[in-house]
Short mmCIF file of C-alpha atoms in Angstrom, two decimals:
data_model
loop_
_atom_site.label_atom_id
_atom_site.label_comp_id
_atom_site.label_asym_id
_atom_site.label_seq_id
_atom_site.Cartn_x
_atom_site.Cartn_y
_atom_site.Cartn_z
CA MET I 1 -20.45 -38.15 19.76
CA SER I 2 -21.47 -34.68 18.82
CA ARG I 3 -25.08 -33.74 17.78
CA SER I 4 -24.14 -33.27 14.07
CA THR I 5 -22.42 -36.67 13.86
CA ALA I 6 -25.44 -38.24 15.64
CA ASP I 7 -27.94 -36.37 12.93
CA SER I 8 -25.80 -37.37 10.21
CA ALA I 9 -25.72 -40.99 11.34
CA SER I 10 -29.38 -41.05 11.92
CA SER I 11 -30.11 -39.79 8.45
CA VAL I 12 -28.18 -42.61 6.65
CA THR I 13 -30.84 -44.36 4.48
CA LEU I 14 -31.03 -48.24 4.83
CA PRO I 15 -32.19 -50.72 2.28
CA THR I 16 -35.51 -52.52 2.78
CA PRO I 17 -35.39 -55.48 5.24
CA LYS I 18 -35.60 -57.91 2.34
CA GLU I 19 -32.89 -56.08 0.38
CA ARG I 20 -30.57 -56.28 3.67
CA ARG I 21 -30.80 -60.09 3.73
CA ARG I 22 -30.14 -60.05 -0.02
CA LEU I 23 -27.02 -57.87 0.27
CA ARG I 24 -25.78 -59.86 3.17
CA GLU I 25 -26.04 -63.16 1.39
CA ALA I 26 -24.43 -61.45 -1.65
CA LEU I 27 -21.48 -60.70 0.52
CA ALA I 28 -21.34 -64.41 1.68
CA LEU I 29 -21.69 -63.33 5.17
CA SER I 30 -23.75 -65.26 7.97
CA GLU I 31 -25.64 -63.54 10.53
CA GLU I 32 -23.13 -64.48 13.13
CA GLN I 33 -20.33 -62.77 11.24
CA VAL I 34 -22.52 -59.46 10.77
CA ALA I 35 -23.37 -59.69 14.63
CA GLU I 36 -19.83 -60.05 15.36
CA ALA I 37 -18.72 -57.19 13.38
CA MET I 38 -21.52 -55.01 14.53
CA GLY I 39 -21.14 -55.91 18.14
CA VAL I 40 -24.45 -56.97 18.56
CA THR I 41 -26.27 -60.39 18.93
CA LYS I 42 -27.68 -62.65 16.19
CA ALA I 43 -31.30 -61.95 17.23
CA THR I 44 -30.76 -58.36 16.71
CA VAL I 45 -29.32 -58.87 13.12
CA ARG I 46 -32.45 -61.06 12.46
CA SER I 47 -34.69 -58.35 13.68
CA TRP I 48 -32.94 -55.91 11.24
CA GLU I 49 -33.53 -58.25 8.41
CA THR I 50 -37.18 -58.91 9.23
CA GLY I 51 -37.91 -55.27 9.59
CA ARG I 52 -38.87 -55.32 13.38
CA SER I 53 -36.24 -52.80 14.24
CA ALA I 54 -33.35 -50.75 12.65
CA PRO I 55 -30.01 -49.58 13.84
CA ARG I 56 -29.43 -46.36 15.21
CA GLY I 57 -26.71 -43.78 15.52
CA ARG I 58 -23.02 -45.08 14.48
CA LYS I 59 -24.17 -48.52 14.08
CA ARG I 60 -26.75 -47.41 11.38
CA GLU I 61 -24.08 -45.84 9.41
CA ALA I 62 -21.76 -48.84 10.09
CA TYR I 63 -24.29 -51.25 9.07
CA ALA I 64 -25.02 -49.30 5.86
CA LYS I 65 -21.28 -49.43 4.99
CA LEU I 66 -21.28 -53.01 5.72
CA LEU I 67 -24.03 -53.67 3.26
CA GLY I 68 -22.57 -51.20 0.86
CA SER I 69 -25.58 -48.95 0.65
CA PHE I 70 -23.81 -45.83 2.49
CA GLU I 71 -23.17 -42.93 0.28
CA PRO I 72 -20.80 -40.06 1.81
CA ASP I 73 -22.19 -36.48 1.94
CA GLY I 74 -19.09 -34.87 0.71
CA PRO I 75 -15.59 -35.47 -0.64
CA SER I 76 -14.03 -35.51 3.05
CA SER I 77 -16.24 -38.68 3.97
CA THR I 78 -14.24 -41.01 1.90
CA GLU I 79 -12.69 -43.04 4.81
CA ASN I 80 -14.20 -46.59 4.91
CA PRO I 81 -13.83 -48.26 8.32
CA ALA I 82 -14.24 -51.72 6.65
CA VAL I 83 -11.16 -51.03 4.47
CA SER I 84 -9.21 -49.43 7.21
CA SER I 85 -9.67 -52.71 9.44
CA ALA I 86 -8.27 -54.83 6.38
CA SER I 87 -4.72 -55.63 6.07
CA PRO I 88 -2.01 -52.83 5.39
CA GLY I 89 -1.36 -54.11 1.82
CA GLU I 90 -4.99 -54.11 0.89
CA ALA I 91 -5.42 -50.72 2.18
CA GLU I 92 -2.68 -49.25 0.08
CA LYS I 93 -3.57 -50.83 -3.26
CA PRO I 94 -6.17 -48.21 -4.33
CA ALA I 95 -3.72 -45.28 -3.53
CA ALA I 96 -0.86 -46.89 -5.46
CA ALA I 97 -2.90 -47.51 -8.47
CA GLY I 98 -3.46 -43.64 -8.82
CA LYS I 99 -6.75 -44.11 -10.67
CA PRO I 100 -9.56 -41.97 -9.77
CA ALA I 101 -12.48 -43.62 -7.76
CA LYS I 102 -15.62 -44.26 -9.69
CA PRO I 103 -18.82 -42.56 -8.40
CA ARG I 104 -21.15 -44.83 -6.37
CA PRO I 105 -24.27 -45.56 -7.96
CA PRO I 106 -27.53 -44.00 -6.30
CA SER I 107 -29.26 -47.13 -6.15
CA PRO I 108 -28.62 -49.14 -2.74
CA VAL I 109 -29.54 -52.40 -4.74
CA ARG I 110 -26.89 -52.21 -7.28
CA ALA I 111 -24.31 -50.46 -5.21
CA GLN I 112 -21.01 -52.13 -4.80
CA ALA I 113 -20.55 -53.40 -1.30
CA PRO I 114 -17.52 -52.46 0.42
CA ALA I 115 -15.15 -55.08 2.04
CA PRO I 116 -16.45 -56.05 5.60
CA PRO I 117 -13.83 -56.29 8.40
CA ALA I 118 -10.82 -58.75 7.82
CA ASP I 119 -11.67 -60.95 10.69
CA VAL I 120 -15.23 -61.94 9.14
CA ARG I 121 -14.66 -61.19 5.42
CA PRO I 122 -14.66 -64.52 3.27
CA LYS I 123 -12.91 -64.92 0.05
CA ALA I 124 -15.98 -64.65 -2.01
CA ALA I 125 -16.78 -61.24 -0.60
CA ALA I 126 -13.29 -60.01 -1.64
CA LYS I 127 -13.79 -61.29 -5.09
CA ARG I 128 -17.13 -59.47 -5.43
CA ALA I 129 -15.56 -56.23 -3.97
CA ALA I 130 -12.91 -56.31 -6.59
CA LYS I 131 -15.66 -56.18 -9.29
CA PRO I 132 -16.71 -52.70 -10.83
CA PRO I 133 -20.07 -51.41 -9.61
CA LYS I 134 -22.89 -52.01 -12.18
CA ALA I 135 -25.19 -49.34 -13.40
CA PRO I 136 -28.44 -49.13 -11.86
CA SER I 137 -31.49 -50.50 -14.21
CA PRO I 138 -34.45 -48.05 -14.35
CA ALA I 139 -36.87 -50.73 -13.37
CA PRO I 140 -35.33 -53.86 -12.22
CA ALA I 141 -38.03 -56.77 -12.56
CA PRO I 142 -38.19 -59.12 -9.77
CA VAL I 143 -36.05 -62.15 -10.35
CA ARG I 144 -37.28 -65.60 -9.32
CA ARG I 145 -34.04 -67.16 -8.61
CA ALA I 146 -31.81 -64.50 -7.37
CA ASP I 147 -29.81 -66.44 -5.08
CA PRO I 148 -27.46 -68.97 -6.95
CA ARG I 149 -26.13 -71.06 -3.92
CA PRO I 150 -29.43 -72.44 -2.65
CA GLN I 151 -30.77 -72.90 -6.15
CA GLU I 152 -27.64 -74.90 -7.19
CA ARG I 153 -28.86 -77.55 -4.38
CA LEU I 154 -32.40 -77.48 -5.96
CA LYS I 155 -31.51 -78.20 -9.54
CA PRO I 156 -28.43 -78.10 -11.76
CA VAL I 157 -28.39 -75.06 -13.76
CA ALA I 158 -26.94 -76.87 -16.86
CA ALA I 159 -29.73 -79.39 -17.00
CA GLU I 160 -32.48 -76.74 -16.44
CA ALA I 161 -34.41 -75.90 -19.72
CA PRO I 162 -35.64 -72.22 -19.91
CA ALA I 163 -39.28 -71.96 -18.66
CA PRO I 164 -41.48 -68.82 -18.85
CA GLU I 165 -41.20 -67.09 -15.40
CA PRO I 166 -44.45 -66.14 -13.69
CA VAL I 167 -45.66 -62.68 -13.75
CA ARG I 168 -45.56 -61.57 -10.18
CA PRO I 169 -48.25 -59.08 -9.30
CA ALA I 170 -46.53 -55.94 -8.69
CA ALA I 171 -47.44 -53.77 -5.66
CA PRO I 172 -49.84 -51.02 -6.71
CA GLY I 173 -47.54 -48.37 -5.05
CA LEU I 174 -50.83 -46.34 -4.39
CA PRO I 175 -49.84 -45.26 -0.82
CA ALA I 176 -46.87 -43.26 -2.29
CA THR I 177 -48.99 -41.60 -5.17
CA PRO I 178 -49.66 -37.99 -4.67
CA GLY I 179 -53.06 -36.85 -4.80
CA LEU I 180 -54.75 -40.01 -3.07
CA THR I 181 -56.18 -39.83 0.29
CA PRO I 182 -55.73 -42.79 2.82
CA GLU I 183 -59.13 -44.06 2.00
CA GLU I 184 -58.65 -43.98 -1.72
CA ALA I 185 -55.29 -45.74 -1.47
CA PHE I 186 -56.72 -48.53 0.87
CA ASP I 187 -59.82 -48.99 -1.63
CA ALA I 188 -57.43 -49.31 -4.41
CA LEU I 189 -55.15 -51.89 -2.67
CA TYR I 190 -58.44 -53.76 -1.54
CA ALA I 191 -59.69 -54.03 -5.02
CA HIS I 192 -56.11 -54.99 -6.36
CA ALA I 193 -55.26 -57.71 -3.74
CA ALA I 194 -58.18 -58.98 -1.89
CA PRO I 195 -59.62 -61.32 -4.49
CA GLY I 196 -56.51 -63.09 -5.25
CA LEU I 197 -55.55 -63.36 -1.57
CA VAL I 198 -58.85 -65.22 -0.90
CA HIS I 199 -58.04 -67.80 -3.39
CA GLN I 200 -54.37 -68.13 -2.28
CA THR I 201 -55.44 -68.67 1.43
CA TYR I 202 -58.00 -71.20 0.22
CA LEU I 203 -55.08 -73.23 -1.46
CA LEU I 204 -53.34 -73.02 1.89
CA SER I 205 -56.22 -73.88 4.02
CA GLY I 206 -58.69 -75.75 1.99
CA ARG I 207 -61.56 -73.80 3.58
CA ARG I 208 -63.28 -71.21 1.81
CA ARG I 209 -65.10 -69.51 4.78
CA LEU I 210 -61.72 -69.22 6.53
CA SER I 211 -59.94 -67.77 3.71
CA ARG I 212 -62.52 -64.97 3.31
CA GLU I 213 -62.37 -64.25 7.13
CA ALA I 214 -58.59 -64.33 7.00
CA VAL I 215 -58.46 -61.69 4.09
CA GLU I 216 -61.04 -59.47 5.95
CA TYR I 217 -59.04 -59.74 9.16
CA ALA I 218 -55.73 -58.88 7.28
CA PHE I 219 -57.43 -55.88 5.74
CA HIS I 220 -58.86 -54.75 8.97
CA HIS I 221 -55.39 -55.13 10.46
CA ALA I 222 -53.75 -53.17 7.56
CA TRP I 223 -56.38 -50.22 8.03
CA GLN I 224 -55.52 -50.13 11.75
CA HIS I 225 -51.81 -49.87 11.09
CA TRP I 226 -52.21 -47.86 7.76
CA PRO I 227 -49.38 -45.42 8.45
CA GLU I 228 -47.08 -48.39 8.52
CA VAL I 229 -48.68 -49.90 5.41
CA ALA I 230 -48.67 -46.76 3.36
CA VAL I 231 -44.78 -46.49 3.55
CA ASP I 232 -44.13 -50.33 3.04
CA PRO I 233 -42.54 -50.90 -0.37
CA ASP I 234 -44.63 -53.85 -0.77
CA PRO I 235 -48.04 -53.47 0.89
CA VAL I 236 -49.44 -56.55 -0.98
CA GLY I 237 -46.71 -58.64 0.86
CA TRP I 238 -47.49 -56.98 4.10
CA VAL I 239 -51.32 -58.06 3.80
CA ARG I 240 -50.58 -61.46 2.41
CA ALA I 241 -48.31 -62.23 5.32
CA THR I 242 -51.05 -61.19 7.70
CA ALA I 243 -53.77 -63.26 5.79
CA TYR I 244 -51.37 -66.35 5.78
CA GLU I 245 -50.52 -66.13 9.32
CA TYR I 246 -54.36 -65.95 10.34
CA ALA I 247 -55.43 -68.77 7.93
CA LEU I 248 -52.66 -71.35 9.10
CA SER I 249 -53.22 -70.57 12.77
CA PRO I 250 -53.51 -73.97 14.67
CA TRP I 251 -56.24 -72.48 16.90
CA HIS I 252 -58.99 -72.67 14.10
CA ARG I 253 -59.08 -76.59 14.67
CA LEU I 254 -60.89 -75.84 17.92
CA ARG I 255 -63.71 -74.02 15.96
CA ARG I 256 -66.56 -76.32 14.87
CA ALA I 257 -66.93 -74.35 11.55
CA HIS I 258 -63.34 -74.69 10.43
CA LYS I 259 -62.44 -78.00 12.17
CA HIS I 260 -62.48 -79.99 8.80
CA PRO I 261 -61.69 -78.58 5.41
CA ASP I 262 -64.21 -78.28 2.68
CA ALA I 263 -65.15 -81.01 0.20
CA PRO I 264 -62.25 -81.30 -2.54
CA PRO I 265 -63.06 -80.28 -6.22
CA THR I 266 -64.45 -82.74 -8.64
CA GLU I 267 -61.51 -82.51 -11.15
CA ALA I 268 -59.21 -85.27 -10.48
CA ASN I 269 -56.04 -83.31 -11.03
CA ARG I 270 -57.07 -80.47 -8.80
CA ARG I 271 -58.35 -82.86 -6.22
CA ALA I 272 -54.95 -84.73 -6.02
CA LEU I 273 -52.97 -81.61 -5.83
CA LEU I 274 -55.00 -79.80 -3.10
CA THR I 275 -55.10 -83.06 -0.95
CA ALA I 276 -51.33 -83.50 -1.29
CA LEU I 277 -50.84 -79.65 -0.52
CA LEU I 278 -53.05 -79.89 2.67
CA GLU I 279 -50.90 -82.99 3.68
CA LEU I 280 -47.86 -80.78 3.94
CA PRO I 281 -47.00 -79.06 7.31
CA PRO I 282 -48.12 -75.33 7.12
CA PRO I 283 -44.55 -73.97 6.92
CA TYR I 284 -43.81 -76.21 3.97
CA ARG I 285 -47.03 -75.56 2.42
CA ARG I 286 -46.61 -71.79 2.54
CA THR I 287 -42.89 -71.99 1.16
CA VAL I 288 -43.85 -73.92 -1.82
CA LEU I 289 -46.95 -71.71 -2.56
CA LEU I 290 -44.78 -68.51 -2.39
CA TYR I 291 -41.72 -69.77 -4.25
CA ASP I 292 -43.42 -71.89 -7.05
CA GLY I 293 -46.87 -70.44 -6.99
CA LEU I 294 -46.26 -66.62 -6.56
CA GLY I 295 -42.72 -66.74 -8.04
CA LEU I 296 -40.95 -65.00 -5.01
CA ASP I 297 -37.20 -65.68 -4.92
CA LEU I 298 -35.67 -67.86 -2.07
CA PRO I 299 -34.62 -64.82 0.04
CA GLU I 300 -37.94 -63.02 0.02
CA THR I 301 -39.70 -66.50 0.54
CA ALA I 302 -37.30 -66.99 3.65
CA ALA I 303 -38.06 -63.34 4.86
CA GLU I 304 -41.74 -63.74 4.51
CA THR I 305 -41.89 -67.26 6.39
CA GLU I 306 -39.52 -65.69 8.95
CA ALA I 307 -36.90 -68.49 8.25
CA SER I 308 -33.31 -68.53 7.17
CA THR I 309 -32.67 -68.99 3.35
CA PRO I 310 -31.03 -72.70 3.82
CA ALA I 311 -34.18 -73.52 5.97
CA ALA I 312 -36.40 -72.40 3.29
CA ALA I 313 -34.63 -74.21 0.53
CA ASN I 314 -34.87 -77.47 2.73
CA ARG I 315 -38.63 -76.83 3.12
CA LEU I 316 -38.93 -76.50 -0.56
CA LEU I 317 -36.97 -79.57 -1.32
CA HIS I 318 -39.00 -81.59 0.99
CA ALA I 319 -42.31 -80.15 -0.15
CA ARG I 320 -41.37 -81.02 -3.75
CA THR I 321 -40.54 -84.59 -2.84
CA VAL I 322 -43.79 -85.18 -0.99
CA LEU I 323 -45.83 -83.74 -3.80
CA GLY I 324 -43.95 -85.75 -6.52
CA LYS I 325 -44.81 -88.72 -4.48
CA ARG I 326 -48.49 -88.03 -4.12
CA VAL I 327 -48.75 -86.65 -7.70
CA PRO I 328 -46.31 -88.44 -10.09
CA GLU I 329 -46.66 -86.15 -12.85
CA LEU I 330 -45.70 -83.16 -10.81
CA ALA I 331 -42.18 -84.67 -9.88
CA GLU I 332 -40.42 -82.41 -11.95
CA PRO I 333 -40.01 -78.85 -10.45
CA ASP I 334 -41.03 -77.05 -13.67
CA ALA I 335 -44.36 -79.11 -14.06
CA LEU I 336 -45.16 -78.42 -10.31
CA HIS I 337 -44.29 -74.48 -10.80
CA ARG I 338 -46.55 -74.41 -13.93
CA ARG I 339 -49.53 -76.14 -12.10
CA LEU I 340 -49.09 -73.92 -9.02
CA SER I 341 -48.91 -70.79 -11.05
CA ALA I 342 -51.96 -71.72 -12.97
CA LEU I 343 -53.93 -72.23 -9.81
CA VAL I 344 -52.65 -69.10 -8.28
CA THR I 345 -53.71 -67.03 -11.38
CA GLU I 346 -57.17 -68.25 -11.64
CA ALA I 347 -59.86 -65.93 -11.71
CA PRO I 348 -61.17 -65.57 -8.15
CA THR I 349 -64.96 -66.42 -7.71
CA ALA I 350 -65.33 -65.52 -4.00
CA THR I 351 -67.74 -62.55 -3.20
CA LEU I 352 -66.26 -60.03 -0.71
CA PRO I 353 -67.64 -56.92 1.09
CA ALA I 354 -66.85 -53.51 -0.44
CA ALA I 355 -63.84 -51.65 0.74
CA ARG I 356 -65.82 -48.87 2.51
CA ALA I 357 -67.42 -51.97 4.63
CA VAL I 358 -64.16 -53.21 5.43
CA ARG I 359 -62.93 -49.79 6.63
CA THR I 360 -65.97 -49.04 8.65
CA GLY I 361 -65.93 -52.47 10.06
CA SER I 362 -62.37 -52.04 11.33
CA GLU I 363 -63.10 -48.73 12.83
CA ARG I 364 -66.15 -50.07 14.55
CA ARG I 365 -64.35 -52.91 15.86
CA THR I 366 -61.64 -50.66 17.23
CA ARG I 367 -64.19 -48.27 18.94
CA THR I 368 -66.05 -51.41 20.40
CA TRP I 369 -62.67 -52.78 21.80
CA THR I 370 -61.83 -49.35 23.27
CA ARG I 371 -65.15 -48.89 24.87
CA ALA I 372 -65.01 -52.50 26.24
CA VAL I 373 -61.43 -51.74 27.67
CA LEU I 374 -62.42 -48.48 29.08
CA GLY I 375 -65.50 -49.93 30.71
CA VAL I 376 -63.65 -52.82 32.24
CA THR I 377 -61.17 -50.10 33.72
CA ALA I 378 -63.87 -48.06 35.18
CA VAL I 379 -65.35 -50.97 36.83
CA LEU I 380 -62.14 -52.23 38.36
CA ILE I 381 -61.50 -48.55 39.47
CA GLY I 382 -65.02 -48.44 41.10
CA VAL I 383 -64.55 -51.78 42.93
CA THR I 384 -61.08 -50.78 44.05
CA GLY I 385 -62.40 -47.46 45.40
CA PHE I 386 -65.47 -49.33 47.22
CA THR I 387 -63.26 -51.84 48.81
CA ALA I 388 -60.85 -49.27 49.97
CA ALA I 389 -63.91 -47.12 51.59
CA THR I 390 -65.49 -50.09 53.14
CA ALA I 391 -62.37 -52.07 54.56
CA PRO I 392 -61.94 -52.16 58.32
CA THR I 393 -59.12 -50.06 59.65
CA ARG I 394 -58.11 -52.50 62.29
CA TYR I 395 -58.17 -56.19 62.77
CA ILE I 396 -61.18 -57.55 64.72
CA PRO I 397 -60.31 -61.23 65.91
CA VAL I 398 -63.29 -63.64 65.50
CA ASN I 399 -64.21 -65.67 68.67
CA ALA I 400 -65.33 -69.15 67.70
CA PRO I 401 -68.12 -70.84 69.57
CA GLY I 402 -67.39 -73.57 71.83
CA GLU I 403 -68.33 -77.06 70.85
CA THR I 404 -68.75 -80.34 72.70
CA VAL I 405 -65.81 -82.85 71.83
CA ASN I 406 -66.38 -86.73 72.85
CA GLY I 407 -69.03 -85.81 75.47
CA VAL I 408 -66.98 -83.35 77.31
CA PRO I 409 -68.67 -80.11 77.73
CA VAL I 410 -67.49 -76.78 76.74
CA ARG I 411 -65.34 -75.12 79.28
CA GLY I 412 -66.04 -71.57 80.64
CA GLY I 413 -69.87 -70.89 80.85
CA PRO I 414 -73.20 -72.61 80.56
CA GLN I 415 -73.87 -74.41 77.47
CA LYS I 416 -76.92 -73.67 75.12
CA LEU I 417 -80.04 -75.71 76.36
CA ARG I 418 -81.32 -78.28 73.95
CA PRO I 419 -85.00 -78.54 73.50
CA GLU I 420 -85.29 -81.49 76.00
CA ASP I 421 -83.46 -79.40 78.69
CA VAL I 422 -85.88 -76.67 77.97
CA GLU I 423 -88.72 -78.77 78.47
CA LEU I 424 -87.34 -80.37 81.71
CA ARG I 425 -86.72 -76.99 83.20
CA ASP I 426 -90.19 -75.73 82.33
CA ARG I 427 -91.66 -78.80 84.06
CA LEU I 428 -89.57 -78.40 87.30
CA ARG I 429 -90.46 -74.83 87.53
CA ALA I 430 -94.35 -75.40 87.12
CA GLU I 431 -94.30 -78.54 89.45
CA PRO I 432 -92.00 -77.71 92.29
CA ASN I 433 -93.36 -80.54 94.59
CA PRO I 434 -93.97 -83.68 92.56
CA GLY I 435 -92.80 -86.06 95.23
CA PRO I 436 -94.48 -87.59 98.25
CA GLU I 437 -96.18 -85.38 101.00
CA ARG I 438 -93.78 -86.81 103.65
CA LEU I 439 -90.81 -85.17 101.85
CA VAL I 440 -92.44 -81.70 101.48
CA PRO I 441 -91.21 -79.63 104.46
CA THR I 442 -93.87 -77.95 106.56
CA ALA I 443 -93.56 -74.66 108.25
CA GLU I 444 -94.25 -74.57 112.01
#
């Protein structure tokens, strides 16, 4: 591959991670099928859709063509590998028709997706590919139920009465606004999202102190990774995911302050709903709050909880069933949706520190950890150097002293005298002739 080809492939613009999942599901393709078509593993496709990584080189261009978001730079770039890999009859139909090709709309969200390879393309994808492209809307509003297939399993469309959709708080978009410094953009994001996030994390955890701690931690983390948050299309969702992960961590049960939830509210309806929510497992609790409380659609909920769309739908169904049994008046999905939306949109009463204090606290914590790491590293280097300087250069064998075993004296030399032996030796030296005189030799 030449340098120009590599540069053109690397300059291909991909949709956002959530939009990649939505486009794949709109084509009725599974992760295994996309992985087989791209020549990668299923885990790689999942990391592309969660935003952990992105394809490069030719795989980036092929992935964009597969999702339908690739736009050729010139008239010569009209060849579609997905069409060329299809059957010959299908490849000759556009040429036989003799109709001019319609220009591709600029929005990657509304662009018509080309047909994937023939070995993995379902019939539903072929029907969608045959439809004309739709014109891009100037300001598409987030649709709560964008995926009809899982929603059909949740509730029949014909029997559903039209209910007012919740107003989802839009991302402020301040990082991309020209003229704002990073500090000003962070302060605006904090003032916009922090109070509501404290209330949401309280609904998830049932602990007010933990909810404030989770939101402060999330914004500390956001300021440390501000270049990444600044270019994120949904900075509120980025901070929300971090706060939810921290608040639902099982390690908080080991802390005495957060071992038990706070006292439930005095109102009977609120107490019953919050108690039923806390009885759900954390992933199910988070799913029902995102879908019925915040009004996210099913693919966005699945992407934020790092689960597949069918798994998120099953969690939602189970959570609704359990909440309906605990609170009978919330057995209908619309009633549960209205109640959770009202809880989420309540005016928060928590007092939070100023945005400047959060930023300075994050910077101070970063400096403290950096100095601690440097100090520990310096100590380890000093100990290693001292050990290397004082260590012996040759092996010195250790001669263990002999010991008496079962009354057998030590072999190879006199033993160490005991106090009794020393006393006897001194007496013998002081009184050399203690016996009778007849035994004393006389000199002649």
